[in-house]
PDB file of C-alpha atoms in Angstrom:
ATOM      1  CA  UNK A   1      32.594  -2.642 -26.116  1.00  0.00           C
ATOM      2  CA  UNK A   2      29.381  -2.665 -27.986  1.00  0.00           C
ATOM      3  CA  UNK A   3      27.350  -5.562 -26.972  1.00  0.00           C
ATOM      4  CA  UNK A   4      26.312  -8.023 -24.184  1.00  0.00           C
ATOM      5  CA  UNK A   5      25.191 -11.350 -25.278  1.00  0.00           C
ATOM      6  CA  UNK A   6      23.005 -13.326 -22.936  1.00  0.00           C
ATOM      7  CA  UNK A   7      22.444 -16.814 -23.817  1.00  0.00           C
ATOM      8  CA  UNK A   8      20.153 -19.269 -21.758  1.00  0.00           C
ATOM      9  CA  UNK A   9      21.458 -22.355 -21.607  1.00  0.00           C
ATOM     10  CA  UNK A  10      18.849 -25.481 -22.061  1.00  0.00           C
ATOM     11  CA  UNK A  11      16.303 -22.989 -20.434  1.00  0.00           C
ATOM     12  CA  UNK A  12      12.647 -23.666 -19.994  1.00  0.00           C
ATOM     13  CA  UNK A  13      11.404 -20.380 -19.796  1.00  0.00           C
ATOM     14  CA  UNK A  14      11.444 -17.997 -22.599  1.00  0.00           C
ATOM     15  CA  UNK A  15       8.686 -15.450 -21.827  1.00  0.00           C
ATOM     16  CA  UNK A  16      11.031 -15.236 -17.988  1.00  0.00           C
ATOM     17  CA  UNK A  17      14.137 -14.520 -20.444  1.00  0.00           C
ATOM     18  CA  UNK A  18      12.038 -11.974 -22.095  1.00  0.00           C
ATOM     19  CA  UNK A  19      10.836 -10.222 -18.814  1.00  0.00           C
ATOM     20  CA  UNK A  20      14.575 -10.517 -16.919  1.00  0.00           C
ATOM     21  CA  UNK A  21      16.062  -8.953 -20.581  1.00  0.00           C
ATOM     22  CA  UNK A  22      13.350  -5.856 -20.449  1.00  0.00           C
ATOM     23  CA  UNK A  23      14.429  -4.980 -16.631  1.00  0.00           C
ATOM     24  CA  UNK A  24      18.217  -5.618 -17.378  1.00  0.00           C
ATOM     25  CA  UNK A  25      18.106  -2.775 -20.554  1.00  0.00           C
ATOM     26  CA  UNK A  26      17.333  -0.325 -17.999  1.00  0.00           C
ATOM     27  CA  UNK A  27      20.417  -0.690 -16.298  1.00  0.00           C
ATOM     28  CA  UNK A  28      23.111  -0.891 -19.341  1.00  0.00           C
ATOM     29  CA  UNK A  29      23.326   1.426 -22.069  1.00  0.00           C
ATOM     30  CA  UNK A  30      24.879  -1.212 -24.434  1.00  0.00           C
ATOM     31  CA  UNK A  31      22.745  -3.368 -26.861  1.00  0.00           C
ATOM     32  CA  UNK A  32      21.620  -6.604 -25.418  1.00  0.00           C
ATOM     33  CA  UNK A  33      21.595  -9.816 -27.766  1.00  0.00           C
ATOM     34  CA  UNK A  34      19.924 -13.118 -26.742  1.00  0.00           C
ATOM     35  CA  UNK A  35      21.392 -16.245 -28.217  1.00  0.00           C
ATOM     36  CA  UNK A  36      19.661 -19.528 -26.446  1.00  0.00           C
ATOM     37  CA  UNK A  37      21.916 -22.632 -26.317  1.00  0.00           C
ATOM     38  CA  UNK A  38      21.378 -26.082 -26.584  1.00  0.00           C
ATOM     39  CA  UNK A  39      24.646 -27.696 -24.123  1.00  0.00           C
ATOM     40  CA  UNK A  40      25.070 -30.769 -22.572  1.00  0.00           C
ATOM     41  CA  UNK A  41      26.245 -29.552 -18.791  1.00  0.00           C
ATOM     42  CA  UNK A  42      26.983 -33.400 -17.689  1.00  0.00           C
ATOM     43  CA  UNK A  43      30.797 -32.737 -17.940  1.00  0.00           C
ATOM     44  CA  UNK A  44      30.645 -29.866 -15.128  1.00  0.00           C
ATOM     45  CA  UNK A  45      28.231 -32.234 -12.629  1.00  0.00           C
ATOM     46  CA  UNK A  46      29.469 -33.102  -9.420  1.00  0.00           C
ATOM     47  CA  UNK A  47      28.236 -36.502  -8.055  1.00  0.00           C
ATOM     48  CA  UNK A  48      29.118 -36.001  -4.695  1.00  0.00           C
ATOM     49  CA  UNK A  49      27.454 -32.326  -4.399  1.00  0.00           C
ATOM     50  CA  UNK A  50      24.644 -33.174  -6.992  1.00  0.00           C
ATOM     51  CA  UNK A  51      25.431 -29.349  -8.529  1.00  0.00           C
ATOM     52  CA  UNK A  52      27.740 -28.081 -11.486  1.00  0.00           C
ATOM     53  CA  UNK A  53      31.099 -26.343 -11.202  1.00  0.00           C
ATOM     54  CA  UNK A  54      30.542 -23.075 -12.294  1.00  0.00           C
ATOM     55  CA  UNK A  55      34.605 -22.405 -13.073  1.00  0.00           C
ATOM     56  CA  UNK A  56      33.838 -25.755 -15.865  1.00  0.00           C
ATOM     57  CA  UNK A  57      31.158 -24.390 -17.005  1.00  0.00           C
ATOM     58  CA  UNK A  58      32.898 -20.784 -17.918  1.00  0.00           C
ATOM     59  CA  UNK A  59      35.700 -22.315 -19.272  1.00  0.00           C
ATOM     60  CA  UNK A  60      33.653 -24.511 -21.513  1.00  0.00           C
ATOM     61  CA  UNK A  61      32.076 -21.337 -23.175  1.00  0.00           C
ATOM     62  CA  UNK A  62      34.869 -19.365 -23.986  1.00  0.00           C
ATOM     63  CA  UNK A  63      34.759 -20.586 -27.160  1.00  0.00           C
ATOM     64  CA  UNK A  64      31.308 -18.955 -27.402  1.00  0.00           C
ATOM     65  CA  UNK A  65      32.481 -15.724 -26.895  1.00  0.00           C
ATOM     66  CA  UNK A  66      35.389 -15.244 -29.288  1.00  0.00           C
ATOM     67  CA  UNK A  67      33.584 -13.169 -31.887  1.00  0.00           C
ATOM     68  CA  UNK A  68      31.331 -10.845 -29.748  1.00  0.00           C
ATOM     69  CA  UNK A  69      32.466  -7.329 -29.147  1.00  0.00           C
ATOM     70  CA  UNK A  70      31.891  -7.312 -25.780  1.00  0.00           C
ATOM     71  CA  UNK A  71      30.737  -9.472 -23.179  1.00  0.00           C
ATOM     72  CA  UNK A  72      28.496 -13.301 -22.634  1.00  0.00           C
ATOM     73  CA  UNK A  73      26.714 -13.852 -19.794  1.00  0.00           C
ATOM     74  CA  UNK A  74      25.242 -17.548 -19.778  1.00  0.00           C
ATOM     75  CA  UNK A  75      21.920 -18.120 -17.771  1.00  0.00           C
ATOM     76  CA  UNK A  76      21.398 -21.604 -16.167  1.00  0.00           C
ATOM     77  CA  UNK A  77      18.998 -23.258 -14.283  1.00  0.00           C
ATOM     78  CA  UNK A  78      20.764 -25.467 -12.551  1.00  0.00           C
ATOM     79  CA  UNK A  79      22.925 -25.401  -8.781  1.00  0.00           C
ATOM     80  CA  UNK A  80      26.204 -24.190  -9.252  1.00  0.00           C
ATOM     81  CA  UNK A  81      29.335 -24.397  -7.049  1.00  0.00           C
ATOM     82  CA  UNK A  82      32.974 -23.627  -6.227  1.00  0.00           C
ATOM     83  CA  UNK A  83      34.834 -25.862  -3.835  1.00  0.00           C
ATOM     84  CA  UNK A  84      34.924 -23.440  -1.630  1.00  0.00           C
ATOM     85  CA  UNK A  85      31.643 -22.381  -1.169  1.00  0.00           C
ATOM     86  CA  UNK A  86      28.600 -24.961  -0.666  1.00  0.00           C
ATOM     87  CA  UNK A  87      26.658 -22.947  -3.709  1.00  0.00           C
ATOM     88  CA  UNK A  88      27.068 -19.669  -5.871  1.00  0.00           C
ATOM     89  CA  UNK A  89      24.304 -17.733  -7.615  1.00  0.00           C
ATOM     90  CA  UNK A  90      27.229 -16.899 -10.284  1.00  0.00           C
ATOM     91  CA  UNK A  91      30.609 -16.684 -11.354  1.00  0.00           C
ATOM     92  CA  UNK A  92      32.620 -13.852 -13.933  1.00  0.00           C
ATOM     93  CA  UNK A  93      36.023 -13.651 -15.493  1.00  0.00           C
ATOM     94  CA  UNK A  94      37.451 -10.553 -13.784  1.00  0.00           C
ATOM     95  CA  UNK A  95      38.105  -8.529 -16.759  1.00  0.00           C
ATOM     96  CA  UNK A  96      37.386 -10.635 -18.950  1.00  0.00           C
ATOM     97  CA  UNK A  97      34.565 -11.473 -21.183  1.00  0.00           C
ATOM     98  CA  UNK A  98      32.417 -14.308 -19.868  1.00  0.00           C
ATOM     99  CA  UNK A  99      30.263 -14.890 -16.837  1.00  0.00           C
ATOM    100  CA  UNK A 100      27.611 -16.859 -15.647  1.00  0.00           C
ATOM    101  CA  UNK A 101      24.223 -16.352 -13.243  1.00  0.00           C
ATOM    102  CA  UNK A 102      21.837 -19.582 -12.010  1.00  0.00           C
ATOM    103  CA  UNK A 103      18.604 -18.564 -11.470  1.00  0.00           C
ATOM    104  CA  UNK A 104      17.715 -21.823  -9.202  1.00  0.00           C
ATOM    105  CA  UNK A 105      18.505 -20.203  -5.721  1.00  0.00           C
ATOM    106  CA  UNK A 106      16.747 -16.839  -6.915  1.00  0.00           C
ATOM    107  CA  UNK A 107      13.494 -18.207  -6.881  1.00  0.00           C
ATOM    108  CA  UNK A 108      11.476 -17.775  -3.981  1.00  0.00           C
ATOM    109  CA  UNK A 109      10.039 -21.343  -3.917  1.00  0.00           C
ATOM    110  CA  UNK A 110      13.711 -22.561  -3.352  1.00  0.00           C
ATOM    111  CA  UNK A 111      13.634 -21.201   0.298  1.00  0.00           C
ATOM    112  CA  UNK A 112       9.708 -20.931   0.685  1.00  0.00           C
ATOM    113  CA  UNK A 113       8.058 -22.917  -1.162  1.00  0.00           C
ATOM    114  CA  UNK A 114       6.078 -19.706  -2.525  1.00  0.00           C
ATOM    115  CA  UNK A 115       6.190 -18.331  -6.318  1.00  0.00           C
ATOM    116  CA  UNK A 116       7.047 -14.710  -6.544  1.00  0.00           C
ATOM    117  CA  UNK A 117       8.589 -13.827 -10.195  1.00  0.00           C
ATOM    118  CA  UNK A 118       8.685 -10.434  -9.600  1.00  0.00           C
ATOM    119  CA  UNK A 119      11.671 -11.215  -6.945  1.00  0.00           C
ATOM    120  CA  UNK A 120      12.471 -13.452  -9.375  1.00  0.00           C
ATOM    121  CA  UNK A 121      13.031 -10.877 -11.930  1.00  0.00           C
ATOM    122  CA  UNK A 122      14.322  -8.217  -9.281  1.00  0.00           C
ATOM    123  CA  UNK A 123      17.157 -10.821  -8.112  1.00  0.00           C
ATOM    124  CA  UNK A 124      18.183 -12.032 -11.115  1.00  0.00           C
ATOM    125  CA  UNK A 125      18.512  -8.667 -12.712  1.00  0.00           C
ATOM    126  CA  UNK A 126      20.909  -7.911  -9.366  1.00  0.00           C
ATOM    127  CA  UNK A 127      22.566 -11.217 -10.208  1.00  0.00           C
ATOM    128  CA  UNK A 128      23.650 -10.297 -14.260  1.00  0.00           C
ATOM    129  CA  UNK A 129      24.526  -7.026 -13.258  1.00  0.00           C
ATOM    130  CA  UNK A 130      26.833  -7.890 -10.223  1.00  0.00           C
ATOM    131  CA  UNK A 131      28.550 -10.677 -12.669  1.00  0.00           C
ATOM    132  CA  UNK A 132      28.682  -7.896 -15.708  1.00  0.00           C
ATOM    133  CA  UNK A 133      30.262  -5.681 -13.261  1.00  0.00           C
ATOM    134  CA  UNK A 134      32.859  -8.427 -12.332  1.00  0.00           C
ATOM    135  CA  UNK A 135      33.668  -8.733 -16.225  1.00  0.00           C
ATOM    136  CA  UNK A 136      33.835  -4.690 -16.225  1.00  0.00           C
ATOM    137  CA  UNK A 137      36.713  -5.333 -13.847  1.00  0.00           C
ATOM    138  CA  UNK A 138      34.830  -4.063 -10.600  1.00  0.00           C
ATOM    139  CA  UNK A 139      35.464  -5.936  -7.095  1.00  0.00           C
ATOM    140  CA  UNK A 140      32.968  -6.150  -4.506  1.00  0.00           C
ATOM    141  CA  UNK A 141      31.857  -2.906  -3.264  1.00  0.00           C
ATOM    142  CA  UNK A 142      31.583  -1.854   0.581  1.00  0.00           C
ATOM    143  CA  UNK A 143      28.222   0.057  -0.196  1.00  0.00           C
ATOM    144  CA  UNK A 144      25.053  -1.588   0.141  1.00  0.00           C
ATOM    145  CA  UNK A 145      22.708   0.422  -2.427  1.00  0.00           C
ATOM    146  CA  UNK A 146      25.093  -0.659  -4.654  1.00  0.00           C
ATOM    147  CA  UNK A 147      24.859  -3.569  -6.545  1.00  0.00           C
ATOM    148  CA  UNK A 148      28.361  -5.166  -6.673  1.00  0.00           C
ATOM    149  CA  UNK A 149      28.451  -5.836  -2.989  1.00  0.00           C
ATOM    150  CA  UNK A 150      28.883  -9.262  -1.874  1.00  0.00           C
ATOM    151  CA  UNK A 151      26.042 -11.406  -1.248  1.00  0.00           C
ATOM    152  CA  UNK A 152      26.422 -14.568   0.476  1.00  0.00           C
ATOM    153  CA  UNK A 153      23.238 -15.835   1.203  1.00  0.00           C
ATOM    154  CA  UNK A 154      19.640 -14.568  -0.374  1.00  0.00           C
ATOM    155  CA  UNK A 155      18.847 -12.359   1.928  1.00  0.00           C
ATOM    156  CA  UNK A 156      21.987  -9.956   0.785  1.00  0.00           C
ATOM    157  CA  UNK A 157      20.796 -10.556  -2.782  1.00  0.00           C
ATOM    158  CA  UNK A 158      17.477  -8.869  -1.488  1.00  0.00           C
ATOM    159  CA  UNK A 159      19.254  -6.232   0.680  1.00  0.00           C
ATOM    160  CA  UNK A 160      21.724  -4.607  -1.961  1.00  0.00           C
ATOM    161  CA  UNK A 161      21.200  -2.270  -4.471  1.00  0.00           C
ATOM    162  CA  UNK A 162      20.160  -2.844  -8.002  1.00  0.00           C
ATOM    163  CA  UNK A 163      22.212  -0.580 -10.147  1.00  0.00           C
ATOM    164  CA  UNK A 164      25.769   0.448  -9.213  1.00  0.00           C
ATOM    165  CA  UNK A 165      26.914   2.771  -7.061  1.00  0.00           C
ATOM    166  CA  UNK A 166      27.803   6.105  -8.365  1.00  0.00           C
ATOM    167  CA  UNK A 167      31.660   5.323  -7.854  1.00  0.00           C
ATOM    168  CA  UNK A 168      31.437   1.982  -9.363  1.00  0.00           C
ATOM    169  CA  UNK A 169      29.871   3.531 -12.401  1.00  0.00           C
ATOM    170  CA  UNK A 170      32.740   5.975 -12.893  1.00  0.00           C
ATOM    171  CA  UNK A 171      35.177   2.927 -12.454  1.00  0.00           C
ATOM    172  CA  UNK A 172      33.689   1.391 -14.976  1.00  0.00           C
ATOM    173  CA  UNK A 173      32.661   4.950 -17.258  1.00  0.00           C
ATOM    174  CA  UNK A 174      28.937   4.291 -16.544  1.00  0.00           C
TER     175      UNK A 174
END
C-alpha cells in the first residue's frame, strides 16, 4: 500500500480539512492525498430517520477507489446510520479499501451547543484512524489507549486512545 486518499464530500470547510489532514500525518507513515468531491448523497437519505445510510454511501464510492494503491476514506458532514444503530460516526470495509467518517456528531456544538475545533480535530483524527484501521483488517480492540476500541456514544470517542495500540500496530506492521 502506498497511499490514503481522503476526499471530502460536498464539504464546507477546507481550512478544517487542512487542519484534521496535518494531525492525521502524524499518525500514518503513508502519503496522504486529498481529492474533494462534488456527490449528490440524496440516493442514501432516509426519510423516516432524516440521516444517510452509511453502507449506500460506501458502496456508491467504490468506484472511486479502483485506481488508488491503497486506501479512500470519504469525509461527510452529514448524519449517518445503520439499521441497527440509531447513528454511526463511520463505517469501513473490513479489509478492504474504502471507509467513511461524519464529522456532524464530532462537533461539540452537536451535544453542547459550544464550539471547540480542537476536539473537533482531536475526534475526528480518532474517527479516520479507527475506520483506516478497520480497512487494515483490525477489529475492535479491548484496550482503551488504543484507538480501535469501540465507541458507542461521544464520550468513548473522547475516552480512547488516539493512535493504536502497540499490538494493533504489529497486526497491522505499524
Amino acid at each position: 500500500m502506498s497511499e490514503i486518499v481522503i476526499a471530502p464530500i460536498n464539504f464546507s470547510n477546507p481550512e478544517l480539512i487542512e487542519k484534521i489532514l496535518s494531525e492525521l500525518k502524524k499518525y500514518l507513515p503513508y502519503k496522504i492525498n486529498l481529492q474533494p468531491l462534488q456527490i449528490d448523497l440524496n440516493f442514501a437519505y432516509s426519510i423516516e430517520r432524516g440521516q444517510y445510510y452509511s453502507t449506500k454511501i460506501i458502496q456508491h464510492l467504490l468506484p472511486f477507489s479502483e485506481n488508488i494503491n491503497g486506501k479512500f476514506l470519504a469525509l461527510l458532514e452529514v448524519d449517518l446510520f445503520i439499521p441497527v444503530f440509531t447513528y454511526v460516526f463511520g463505517e469501513a470495509q473490513l479489509n478492504g479499501k474504502v471507509s467513511i467518517v461524519s464529522l456532524t456528531r464530532l462537533h461539540e456544538e452537536f451535544y453542547s451547543g459550544i464550539s471547540d475545533e480542537k476536539l473537533l480535530i482531536e475526534r475526528s483524527v480518532k474517527e479516520i484512524l479507527h475506520e483506516l484501521g478497520h480497512n487494515f483488517g483490525l477489529i475492535h480492540c479491548k484496550d482503551w489507549d488504543c484507538v480501535m476500541h469501540s465507541s458507542l456514544g461521544i464520550e468513548e470517542v473522547d475516552i480512547k486512545g488516539i493512535d493504536y495500540c502497540s499490538n494493533c500496530k504489529r497486526m497491522i506492521r505499524l
